[in-house]
Short mmCIF file of C-alpha atoms and ligand atoms in Angstrom, two decimals:
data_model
loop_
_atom_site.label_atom_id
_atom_site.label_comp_id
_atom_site.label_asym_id
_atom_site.label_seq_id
_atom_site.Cartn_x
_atom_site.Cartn_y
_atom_site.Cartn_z
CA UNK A 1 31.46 -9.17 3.56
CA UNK A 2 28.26 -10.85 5.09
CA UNK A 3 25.51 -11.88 2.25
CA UNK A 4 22.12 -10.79 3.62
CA UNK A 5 19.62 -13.26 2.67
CA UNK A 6 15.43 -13.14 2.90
CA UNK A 7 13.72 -13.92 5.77
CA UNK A 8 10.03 -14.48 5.50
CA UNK A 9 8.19 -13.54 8.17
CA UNK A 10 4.71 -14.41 9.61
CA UNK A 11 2.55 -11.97 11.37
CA UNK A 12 -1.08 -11.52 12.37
CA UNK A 13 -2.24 -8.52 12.43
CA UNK A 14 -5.75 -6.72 13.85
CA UNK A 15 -7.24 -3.35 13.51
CA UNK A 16 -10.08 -2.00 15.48
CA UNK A 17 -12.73 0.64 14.14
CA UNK A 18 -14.36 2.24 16.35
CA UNK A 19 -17.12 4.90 16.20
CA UNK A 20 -16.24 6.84 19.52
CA UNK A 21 -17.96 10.19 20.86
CA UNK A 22 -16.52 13.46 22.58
CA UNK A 23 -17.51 13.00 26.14
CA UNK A 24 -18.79 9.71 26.61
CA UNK A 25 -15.25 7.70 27.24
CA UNK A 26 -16.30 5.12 29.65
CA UNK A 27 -18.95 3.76 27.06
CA UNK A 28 -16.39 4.08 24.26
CA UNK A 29 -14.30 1.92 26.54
CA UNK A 30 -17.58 -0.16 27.14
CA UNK A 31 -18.33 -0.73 23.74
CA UNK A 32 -14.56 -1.49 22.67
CA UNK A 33 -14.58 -4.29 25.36
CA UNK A 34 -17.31 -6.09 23.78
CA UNK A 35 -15.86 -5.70 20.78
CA UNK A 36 -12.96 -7.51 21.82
CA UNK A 37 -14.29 -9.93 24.06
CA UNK A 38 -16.75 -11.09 21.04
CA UNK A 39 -13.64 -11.13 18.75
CA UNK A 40 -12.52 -13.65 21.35
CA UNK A 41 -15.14 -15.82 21.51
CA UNK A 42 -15.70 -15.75 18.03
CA UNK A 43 -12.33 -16.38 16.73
CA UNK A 44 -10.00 -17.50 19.17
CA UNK A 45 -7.11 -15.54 17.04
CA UNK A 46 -4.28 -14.71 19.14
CA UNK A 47 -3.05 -12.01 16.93
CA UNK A 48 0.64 -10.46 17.47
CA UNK A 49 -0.40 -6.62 17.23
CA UNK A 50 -3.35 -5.21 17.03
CA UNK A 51 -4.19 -1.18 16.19
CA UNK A 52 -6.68 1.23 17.08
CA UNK A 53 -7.70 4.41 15.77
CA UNK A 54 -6.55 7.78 16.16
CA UNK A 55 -7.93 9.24 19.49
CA UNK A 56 -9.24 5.92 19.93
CA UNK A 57 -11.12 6.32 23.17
CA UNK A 58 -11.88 9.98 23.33
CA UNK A 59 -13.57 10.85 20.01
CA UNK A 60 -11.92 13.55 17.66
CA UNK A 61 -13.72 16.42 17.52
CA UNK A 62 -12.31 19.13 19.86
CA UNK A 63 -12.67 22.81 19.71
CA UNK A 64 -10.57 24.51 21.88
CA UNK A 65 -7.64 23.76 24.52
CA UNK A 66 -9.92 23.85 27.43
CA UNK A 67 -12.75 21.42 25.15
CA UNK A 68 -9.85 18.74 24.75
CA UNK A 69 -7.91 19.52 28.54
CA UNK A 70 -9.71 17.38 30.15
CA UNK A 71 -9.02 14.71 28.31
CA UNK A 72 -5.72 14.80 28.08
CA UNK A 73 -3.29 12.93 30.57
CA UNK A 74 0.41 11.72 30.57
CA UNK A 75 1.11 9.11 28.57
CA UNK A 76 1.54 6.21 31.72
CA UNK A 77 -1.47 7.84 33.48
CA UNK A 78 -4.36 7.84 30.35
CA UNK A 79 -6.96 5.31 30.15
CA UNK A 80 -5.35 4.36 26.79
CA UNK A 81 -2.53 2.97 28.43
CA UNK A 82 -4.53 1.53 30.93
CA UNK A 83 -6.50 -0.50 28.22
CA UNK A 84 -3.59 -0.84 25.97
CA UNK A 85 -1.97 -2.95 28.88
CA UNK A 86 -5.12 -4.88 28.89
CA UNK A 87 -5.37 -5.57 25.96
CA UNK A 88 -1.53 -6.61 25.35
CA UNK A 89 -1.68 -8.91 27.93
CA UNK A 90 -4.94 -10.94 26.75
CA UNK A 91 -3.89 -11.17 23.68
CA UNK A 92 -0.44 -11.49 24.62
CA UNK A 93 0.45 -9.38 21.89
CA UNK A 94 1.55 -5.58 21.01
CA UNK A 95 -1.05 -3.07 20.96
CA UNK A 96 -0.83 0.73 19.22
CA UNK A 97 -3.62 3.29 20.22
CA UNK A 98 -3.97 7.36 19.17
CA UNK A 99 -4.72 9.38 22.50
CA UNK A 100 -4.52 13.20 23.35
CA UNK A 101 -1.18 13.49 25.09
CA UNK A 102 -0.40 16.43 27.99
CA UNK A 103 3.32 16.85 29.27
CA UNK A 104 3.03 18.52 32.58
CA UNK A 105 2.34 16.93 36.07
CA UNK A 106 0.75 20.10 37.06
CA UNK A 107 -2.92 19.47 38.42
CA UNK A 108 -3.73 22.44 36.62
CA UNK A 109 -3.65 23.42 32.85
CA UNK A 110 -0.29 25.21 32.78
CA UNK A 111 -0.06 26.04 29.00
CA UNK A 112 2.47 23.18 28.60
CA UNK A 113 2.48 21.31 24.79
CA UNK A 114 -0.46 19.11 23.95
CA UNK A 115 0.20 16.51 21.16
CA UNK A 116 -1.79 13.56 19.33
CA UNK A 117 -0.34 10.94 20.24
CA UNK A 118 0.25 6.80 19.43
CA UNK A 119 1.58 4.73 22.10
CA UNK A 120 2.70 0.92 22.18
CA UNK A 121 2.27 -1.48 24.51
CA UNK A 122 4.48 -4.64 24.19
CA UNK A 123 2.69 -8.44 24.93
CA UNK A 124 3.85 -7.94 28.41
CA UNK A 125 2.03 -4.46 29.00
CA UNK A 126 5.22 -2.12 29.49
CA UNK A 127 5.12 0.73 27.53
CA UNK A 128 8.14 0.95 24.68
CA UNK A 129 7.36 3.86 22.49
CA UNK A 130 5.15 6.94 22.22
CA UNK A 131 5.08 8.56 18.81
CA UNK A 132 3.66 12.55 18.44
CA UNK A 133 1.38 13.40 14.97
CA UNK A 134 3.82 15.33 13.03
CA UNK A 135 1.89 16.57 10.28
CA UNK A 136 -1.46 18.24 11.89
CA UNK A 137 -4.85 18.72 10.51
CA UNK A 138 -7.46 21.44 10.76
CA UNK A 139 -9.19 19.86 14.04
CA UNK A 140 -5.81 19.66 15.65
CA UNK A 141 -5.44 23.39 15.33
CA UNK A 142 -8.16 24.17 17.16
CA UNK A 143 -7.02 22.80 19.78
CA UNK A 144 -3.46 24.08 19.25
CA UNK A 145 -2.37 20.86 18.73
CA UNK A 146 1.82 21.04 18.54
CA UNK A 147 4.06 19.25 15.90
CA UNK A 148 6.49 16.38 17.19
CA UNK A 149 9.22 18.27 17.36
CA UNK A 150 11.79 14.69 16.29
CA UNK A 151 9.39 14.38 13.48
CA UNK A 152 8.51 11.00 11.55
CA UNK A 153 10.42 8.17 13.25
CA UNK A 154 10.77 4.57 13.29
CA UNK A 155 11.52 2.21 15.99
CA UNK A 156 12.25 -1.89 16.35
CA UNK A 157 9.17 -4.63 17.29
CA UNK A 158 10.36 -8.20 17.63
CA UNK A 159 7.71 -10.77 16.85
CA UNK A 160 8.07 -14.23 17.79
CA UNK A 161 8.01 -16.82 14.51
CA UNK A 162 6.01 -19.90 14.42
CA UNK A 163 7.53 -23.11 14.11
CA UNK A 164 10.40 -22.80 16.59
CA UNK A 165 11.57 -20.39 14.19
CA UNK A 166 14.25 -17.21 15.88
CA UNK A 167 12.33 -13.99 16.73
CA UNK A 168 12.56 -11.27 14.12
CA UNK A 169 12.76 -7.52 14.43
CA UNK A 170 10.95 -5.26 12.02
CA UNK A 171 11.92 -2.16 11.48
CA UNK A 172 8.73 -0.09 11.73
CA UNK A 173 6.99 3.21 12.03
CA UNK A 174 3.72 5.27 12.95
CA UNK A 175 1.77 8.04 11.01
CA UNK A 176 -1.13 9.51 12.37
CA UNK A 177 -3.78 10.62 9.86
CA UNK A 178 -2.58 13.75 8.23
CA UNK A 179 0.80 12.65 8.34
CA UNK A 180 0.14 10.59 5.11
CA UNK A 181 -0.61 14.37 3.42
CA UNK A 182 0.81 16.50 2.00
CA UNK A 183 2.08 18.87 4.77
CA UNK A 184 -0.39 21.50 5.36
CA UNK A 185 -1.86 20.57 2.78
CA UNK A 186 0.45 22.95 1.10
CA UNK A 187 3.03 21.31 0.28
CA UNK A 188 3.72 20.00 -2.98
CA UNK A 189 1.69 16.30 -3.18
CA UNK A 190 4.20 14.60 -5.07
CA UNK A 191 7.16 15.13 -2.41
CA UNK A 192 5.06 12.40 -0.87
CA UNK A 193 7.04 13.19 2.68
CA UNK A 194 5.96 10.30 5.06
CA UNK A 195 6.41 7.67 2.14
CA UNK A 196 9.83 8.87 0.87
CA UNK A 197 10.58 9.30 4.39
CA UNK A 198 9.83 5.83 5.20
CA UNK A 199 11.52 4.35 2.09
CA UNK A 200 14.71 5.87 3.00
CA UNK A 201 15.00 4.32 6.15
CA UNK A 202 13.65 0.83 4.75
CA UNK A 203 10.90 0.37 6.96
CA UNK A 204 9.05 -2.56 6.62
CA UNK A 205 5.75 -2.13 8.88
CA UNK A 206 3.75 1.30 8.35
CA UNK A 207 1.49 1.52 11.48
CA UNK A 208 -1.28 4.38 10.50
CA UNK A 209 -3.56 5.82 13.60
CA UNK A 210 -6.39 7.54 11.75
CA UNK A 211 -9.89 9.72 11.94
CA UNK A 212 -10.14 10.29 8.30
CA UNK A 213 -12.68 11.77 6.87
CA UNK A 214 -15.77 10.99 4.49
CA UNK A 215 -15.64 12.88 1.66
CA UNK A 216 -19.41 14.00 2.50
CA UNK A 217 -18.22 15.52 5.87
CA UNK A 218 -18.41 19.25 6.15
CA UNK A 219 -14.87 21.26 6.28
CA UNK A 220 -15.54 23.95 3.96
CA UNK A 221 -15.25 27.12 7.03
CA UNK A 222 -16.84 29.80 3.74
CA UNK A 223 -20.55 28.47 3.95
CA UNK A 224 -22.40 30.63 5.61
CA UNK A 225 -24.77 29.17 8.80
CA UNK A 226 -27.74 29.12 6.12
CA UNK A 227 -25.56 26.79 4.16
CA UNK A 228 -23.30 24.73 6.71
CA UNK A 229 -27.16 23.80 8.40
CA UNK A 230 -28.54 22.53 4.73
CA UNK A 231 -25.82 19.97 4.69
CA UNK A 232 -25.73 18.93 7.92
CA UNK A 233 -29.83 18.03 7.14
CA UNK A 234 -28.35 16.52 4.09
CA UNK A 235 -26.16 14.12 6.51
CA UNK A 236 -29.03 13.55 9.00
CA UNK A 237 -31.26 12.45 6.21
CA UNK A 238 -28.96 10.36 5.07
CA UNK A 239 -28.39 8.70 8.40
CA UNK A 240 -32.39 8.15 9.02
CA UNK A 241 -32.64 6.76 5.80
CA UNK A 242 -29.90 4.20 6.50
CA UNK A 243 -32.29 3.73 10.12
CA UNK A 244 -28.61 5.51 12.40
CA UNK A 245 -28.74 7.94 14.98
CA UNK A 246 -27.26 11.33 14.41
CA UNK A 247 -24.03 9.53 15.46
CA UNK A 248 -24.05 6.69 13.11
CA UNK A 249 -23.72 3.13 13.69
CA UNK A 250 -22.91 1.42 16.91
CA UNK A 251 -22.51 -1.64 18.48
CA UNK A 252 -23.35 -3.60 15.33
CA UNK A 253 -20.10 -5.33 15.30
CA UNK A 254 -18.06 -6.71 12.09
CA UNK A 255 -15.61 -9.35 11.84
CA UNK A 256 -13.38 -9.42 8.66
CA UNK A 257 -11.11 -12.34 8.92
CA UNK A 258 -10.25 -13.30 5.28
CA UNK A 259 -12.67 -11.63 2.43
CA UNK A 260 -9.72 -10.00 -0.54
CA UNK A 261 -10.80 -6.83 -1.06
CA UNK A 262 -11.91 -6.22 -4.99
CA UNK A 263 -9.48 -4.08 -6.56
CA UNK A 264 -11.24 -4.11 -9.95
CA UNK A 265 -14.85 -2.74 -8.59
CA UNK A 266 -15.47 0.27 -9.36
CA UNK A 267 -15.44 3.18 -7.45
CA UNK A 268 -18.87 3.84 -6.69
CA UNK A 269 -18.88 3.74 -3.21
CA UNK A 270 -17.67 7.59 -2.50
CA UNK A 271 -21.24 8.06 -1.32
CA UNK A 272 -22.24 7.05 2.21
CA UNK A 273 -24.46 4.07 1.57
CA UNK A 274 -23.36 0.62 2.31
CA UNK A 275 -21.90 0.48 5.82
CA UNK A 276 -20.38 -2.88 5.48
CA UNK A 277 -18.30 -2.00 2.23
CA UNK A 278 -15.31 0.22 2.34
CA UNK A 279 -15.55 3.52 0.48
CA UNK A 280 -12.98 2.71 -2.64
CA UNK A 281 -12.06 6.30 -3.67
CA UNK A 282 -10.19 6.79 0.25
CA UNK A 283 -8.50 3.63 -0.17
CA UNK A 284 -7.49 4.67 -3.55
CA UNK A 285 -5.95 7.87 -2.07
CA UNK A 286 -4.19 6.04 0.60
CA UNK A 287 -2.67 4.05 -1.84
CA UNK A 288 -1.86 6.75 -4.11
CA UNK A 289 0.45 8.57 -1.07
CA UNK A 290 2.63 5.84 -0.69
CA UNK A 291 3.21 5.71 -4.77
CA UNK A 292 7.17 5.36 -3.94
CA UNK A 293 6.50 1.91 -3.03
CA UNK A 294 4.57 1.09 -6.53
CA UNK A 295 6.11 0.17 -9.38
CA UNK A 296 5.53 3.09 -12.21
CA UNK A 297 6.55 2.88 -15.60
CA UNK A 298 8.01 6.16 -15.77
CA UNK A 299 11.52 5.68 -13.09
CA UNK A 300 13.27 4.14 -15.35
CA UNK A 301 13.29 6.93 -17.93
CA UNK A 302 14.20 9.19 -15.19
CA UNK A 303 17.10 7.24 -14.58
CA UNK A 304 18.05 7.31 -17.87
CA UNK A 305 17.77 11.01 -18.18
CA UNK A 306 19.14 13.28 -15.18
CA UNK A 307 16.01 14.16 -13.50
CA UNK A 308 16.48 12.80 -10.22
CA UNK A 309 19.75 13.99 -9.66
CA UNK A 310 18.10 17.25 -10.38
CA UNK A 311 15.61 17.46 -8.28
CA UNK A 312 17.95 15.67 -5.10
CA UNK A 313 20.71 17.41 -5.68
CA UNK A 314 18.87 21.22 -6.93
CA UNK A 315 17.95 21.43 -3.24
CA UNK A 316 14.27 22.20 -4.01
CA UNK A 317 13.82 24.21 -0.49
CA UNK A 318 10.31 22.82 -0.32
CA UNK A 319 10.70 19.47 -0.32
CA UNK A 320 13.79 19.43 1.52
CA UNK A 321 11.80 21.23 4.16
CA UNK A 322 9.58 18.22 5.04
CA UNK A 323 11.63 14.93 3.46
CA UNK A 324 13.93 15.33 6.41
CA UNK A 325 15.73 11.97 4.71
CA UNK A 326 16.36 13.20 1.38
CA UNK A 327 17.52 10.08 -0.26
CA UNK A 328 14.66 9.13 -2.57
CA UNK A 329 12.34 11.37 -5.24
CA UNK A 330 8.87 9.68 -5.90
CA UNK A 331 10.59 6.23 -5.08
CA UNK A 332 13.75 7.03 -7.22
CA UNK A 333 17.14 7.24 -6.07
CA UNK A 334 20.38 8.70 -8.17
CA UNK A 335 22.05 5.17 -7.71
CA UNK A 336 18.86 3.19 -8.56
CA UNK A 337 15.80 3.62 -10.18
CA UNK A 338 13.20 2.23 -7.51
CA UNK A 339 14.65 2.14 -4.35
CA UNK A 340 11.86 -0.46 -3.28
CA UNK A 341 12.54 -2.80 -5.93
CA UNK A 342 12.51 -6.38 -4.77
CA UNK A 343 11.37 -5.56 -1.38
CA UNK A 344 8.72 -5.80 0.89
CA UNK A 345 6.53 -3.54 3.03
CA UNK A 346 3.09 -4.12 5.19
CA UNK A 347 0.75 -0.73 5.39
CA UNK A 348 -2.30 -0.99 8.13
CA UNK A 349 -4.62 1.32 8.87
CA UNK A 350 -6.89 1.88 11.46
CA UNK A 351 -9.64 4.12 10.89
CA UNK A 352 -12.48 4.98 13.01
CA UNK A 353 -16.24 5.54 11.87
CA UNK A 354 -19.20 6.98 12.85
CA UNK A 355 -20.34 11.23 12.51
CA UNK A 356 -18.95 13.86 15.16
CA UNK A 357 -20.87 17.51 15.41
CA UNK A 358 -23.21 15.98 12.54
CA UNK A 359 -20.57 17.71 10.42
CA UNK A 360 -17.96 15.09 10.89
CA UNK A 361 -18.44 11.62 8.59
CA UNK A 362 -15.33 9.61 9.22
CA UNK A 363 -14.41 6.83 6.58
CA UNK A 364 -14.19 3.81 8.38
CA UNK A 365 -12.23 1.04 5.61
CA UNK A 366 -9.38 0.04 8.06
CA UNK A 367 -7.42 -1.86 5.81
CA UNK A 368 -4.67 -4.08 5.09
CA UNK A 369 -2.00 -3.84 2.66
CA UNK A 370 1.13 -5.42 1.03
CA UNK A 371 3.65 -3.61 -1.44
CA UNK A 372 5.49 -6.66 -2.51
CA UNK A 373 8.29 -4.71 -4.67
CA UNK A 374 7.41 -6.49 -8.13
CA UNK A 375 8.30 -4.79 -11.28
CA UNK A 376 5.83 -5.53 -14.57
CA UNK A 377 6.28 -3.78 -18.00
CA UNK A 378 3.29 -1.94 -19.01
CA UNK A 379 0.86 1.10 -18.42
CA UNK A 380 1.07 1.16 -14.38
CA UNK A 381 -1.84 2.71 -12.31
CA UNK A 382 -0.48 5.10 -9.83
CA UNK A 383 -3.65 4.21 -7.23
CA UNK A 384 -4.81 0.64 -5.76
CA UNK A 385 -5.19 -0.93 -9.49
CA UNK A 386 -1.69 -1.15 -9.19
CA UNK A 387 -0.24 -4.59 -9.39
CA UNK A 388 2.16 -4.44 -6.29
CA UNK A 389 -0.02 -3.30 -4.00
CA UNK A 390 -2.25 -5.77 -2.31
CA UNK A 391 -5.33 -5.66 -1.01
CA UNK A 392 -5.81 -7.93 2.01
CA UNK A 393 -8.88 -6.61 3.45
CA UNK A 394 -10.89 -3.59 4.66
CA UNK A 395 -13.42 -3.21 6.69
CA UNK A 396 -16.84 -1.27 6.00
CA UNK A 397 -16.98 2.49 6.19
CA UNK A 398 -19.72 2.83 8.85
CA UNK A 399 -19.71 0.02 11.16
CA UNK A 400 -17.57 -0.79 13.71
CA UNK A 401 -15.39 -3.77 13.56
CA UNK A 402 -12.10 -5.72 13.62
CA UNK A 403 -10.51 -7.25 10.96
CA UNK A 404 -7.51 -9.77 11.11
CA UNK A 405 -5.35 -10.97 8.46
CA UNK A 406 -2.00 -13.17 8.89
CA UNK A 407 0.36 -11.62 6.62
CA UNK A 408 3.42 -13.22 5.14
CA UNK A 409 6.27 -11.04 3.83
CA UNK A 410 10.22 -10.78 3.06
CA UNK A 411 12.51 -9.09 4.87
CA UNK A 412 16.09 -8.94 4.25
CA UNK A 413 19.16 -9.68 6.99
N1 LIG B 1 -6.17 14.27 5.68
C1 LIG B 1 -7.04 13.74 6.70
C2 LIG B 1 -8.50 13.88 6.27
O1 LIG B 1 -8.77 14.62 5.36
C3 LIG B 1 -6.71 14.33 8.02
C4 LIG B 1 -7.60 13.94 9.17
C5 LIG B 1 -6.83 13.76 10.47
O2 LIG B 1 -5.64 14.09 10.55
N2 LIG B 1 -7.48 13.22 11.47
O3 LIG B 1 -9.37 13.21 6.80
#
């Protein structure tokens, strides 16, 4: 029998948020150049991946099937790959980035599957993986948007080691956006699907794709016009007070390359106010969905009593439905009572900013995080507060940035 033993491992990581609009993709490029090349000059980081947003170059807010056609195109033939290449190979690193995703060569729109899609570039600019949104959200359905049919998956990166030290292969995956909710959001929340799913198959680097909304964005399809128009005044009044366009804030660039995020301020930032400060209350609910890999005071009671072999083994046909794994219950196993335990896993996402429609107020707050597997006695938080999540950074919710953080964590082989 081979011992595994812990490897640490060294990587630096960058996330881009962007504030891109429906129909104006050679500016978005533009502007996302500049970003970079000022990230360049300003830094000289040479990070080893670096993420962008869901739909990172096209803007989110489609209608229809013929709104979004258009601006779809085969994975090797998009102008996300083409920039994705670009980008790998300046940076010499990997690079992730959301994109609408059509399947037929047909010039013509021949009712073939549309997905939202990730693909990854590797530091040499060949493409190695394209992963499809599994879990959809309402925008996505207006579009008739289809479901990755494998569903969540993970795949290998190598990274090279500083120090002469061997190359090491993470095991990681991708979720795009709604794929860190509950399914539908229907689905009971505490199945926690992409989480369990991803503690199951131990992966170690959670790649999240997003164009998640501000809580002061309008969604609710009962208003009436009277209504929906009241609030969208509300946002625009908003906006001039904070001196934006209708669109929000662009081109007034910020660079996050070591400032902790506070875990113990308070969560008064759920209004959109502040640009440069990330809005707590979403980074509290992104924490909260991946609550198998925090430590909670209650597992070990579980354990003690038969609950999680009751609710594995009672074949609960929701949650068996979309926790295609099956092997964990809210970060509990049958054989163990935190699968995580011990272990290690890094969380980044990439959010974009900016309004769509005036209706849409995204959330901005890319962020960095590490669940470092540590167990403490006590009254545990099931949100941020929690001791074994940290906070390495987030950017503002309005402006666009990137932020960059070298991240040391333990894997085991
Ligand atoms: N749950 C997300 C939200 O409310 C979904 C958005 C998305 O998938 N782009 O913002």
């Amino acid at each position: 029998m081979t011992t595994k033993s812990k490897v640490l491992v060294d990587l630096k990581i960058a996330l881009v948020q962007l504030n891109s609009q429906v129909n104006q993709v050679t500016q978005n490029i533009n502007r996302t150049w500049s970003l970079l090349n000022k990230f360049k000059e300003k830094t000289h980081k040479t990070p080893d991946i670096i993420v962008f947003p869901e739909f990172a170059l096209t803007g989110y807010n489609f209608h229809s099937r013929d709104h979004i056609f258009p601006f779809c195109s085969l994975t090797k033939e998009s102008e996300s790959f083409k920039l994705a290449k670009q980008v790998s190979k300046l940076f010499n690193c990997y690079t992730v980035i959301g994109y609408p995703e059509r399947t037929s060569t047909n010039n013509i729109d021949d009712g073939e599957p549309l997905y939202n899609s990730a693909l990854v570039t590797s530091p040499q600019g060949n493409l190695i993986f394209n992963y499809r949104k599994s879990f959809l959200y309402q925008t996505d359905h207006d579009w008739h948007c289809h479901e990755n049919p494998m569903g969540f998956q993970t795949f290998p990166l190598t990274f090279k080691q500083p120090n002469g030290k061997p190359d090491i292969t993470i095991n990681t995956s991708i979720g795009i956006c709604m794929d860190l909710s509950p399914y539908e959001f229907e689905a009971p929340f505490i199945d926690f699907e992409f989480a369990s799913y991803n503690l199951d198959m131990g992966t170690e680097l959670i790649i999240c794709p997003m164009a998640w909304l501000h809580s002061s964005s309008i969604t609710d399809k009962s208003l009436s016009i009277i209504e929906k128009n009241e609030k969208k005044l509300e946002i625009l009044q908003n906006l001039r007070k904070l001196d934006l366009p209708p669109y929000g804030s662009q081109n007034d660039f910020q660079f996050d390359l070591e400032k902790h995020t506070q875990k113990f301020k308070s969560l008064e930032s759920d209004d959109y106010s502040r640009m440069d400060e990330p809005d707590l209350s979403n980074v509290d609910y992104w924490i909260r969905r991946f609550l198998p890999f925090l430590d909670l005071d209650h597992r070990t009671h579980w354990f003690q009593t038969d609950l999680i072999e009751k609710v594995l083994n009672g074949k609960d046909e929701e949650f068996l439905q979309h926790c295609p794994t099956k092997k964990s219950f809210m970060g509990a196993r049958t054989d163990i009572p935190w699968a995580f335990k011990g272990k290690n896993m890094i969380m980044v996402n990439a959010n974009r900013c900016g309004v769509e429609d005036g209706t849409t107020v995204f959330a901005g707050s890319s962020g960095i995080y590490k669940f470092n597997g540590k167990m403490e006695p006590g009254e545990l938080k099931d949100n941020s507060k929690n001791h074994s999540v940290e906070l390495l950074g987030n950017l503002g919710k309005g402006l666009e940035g990137i932020i960059m953080r070298e991240v040391l964590f333990q894997v085991e082989r």
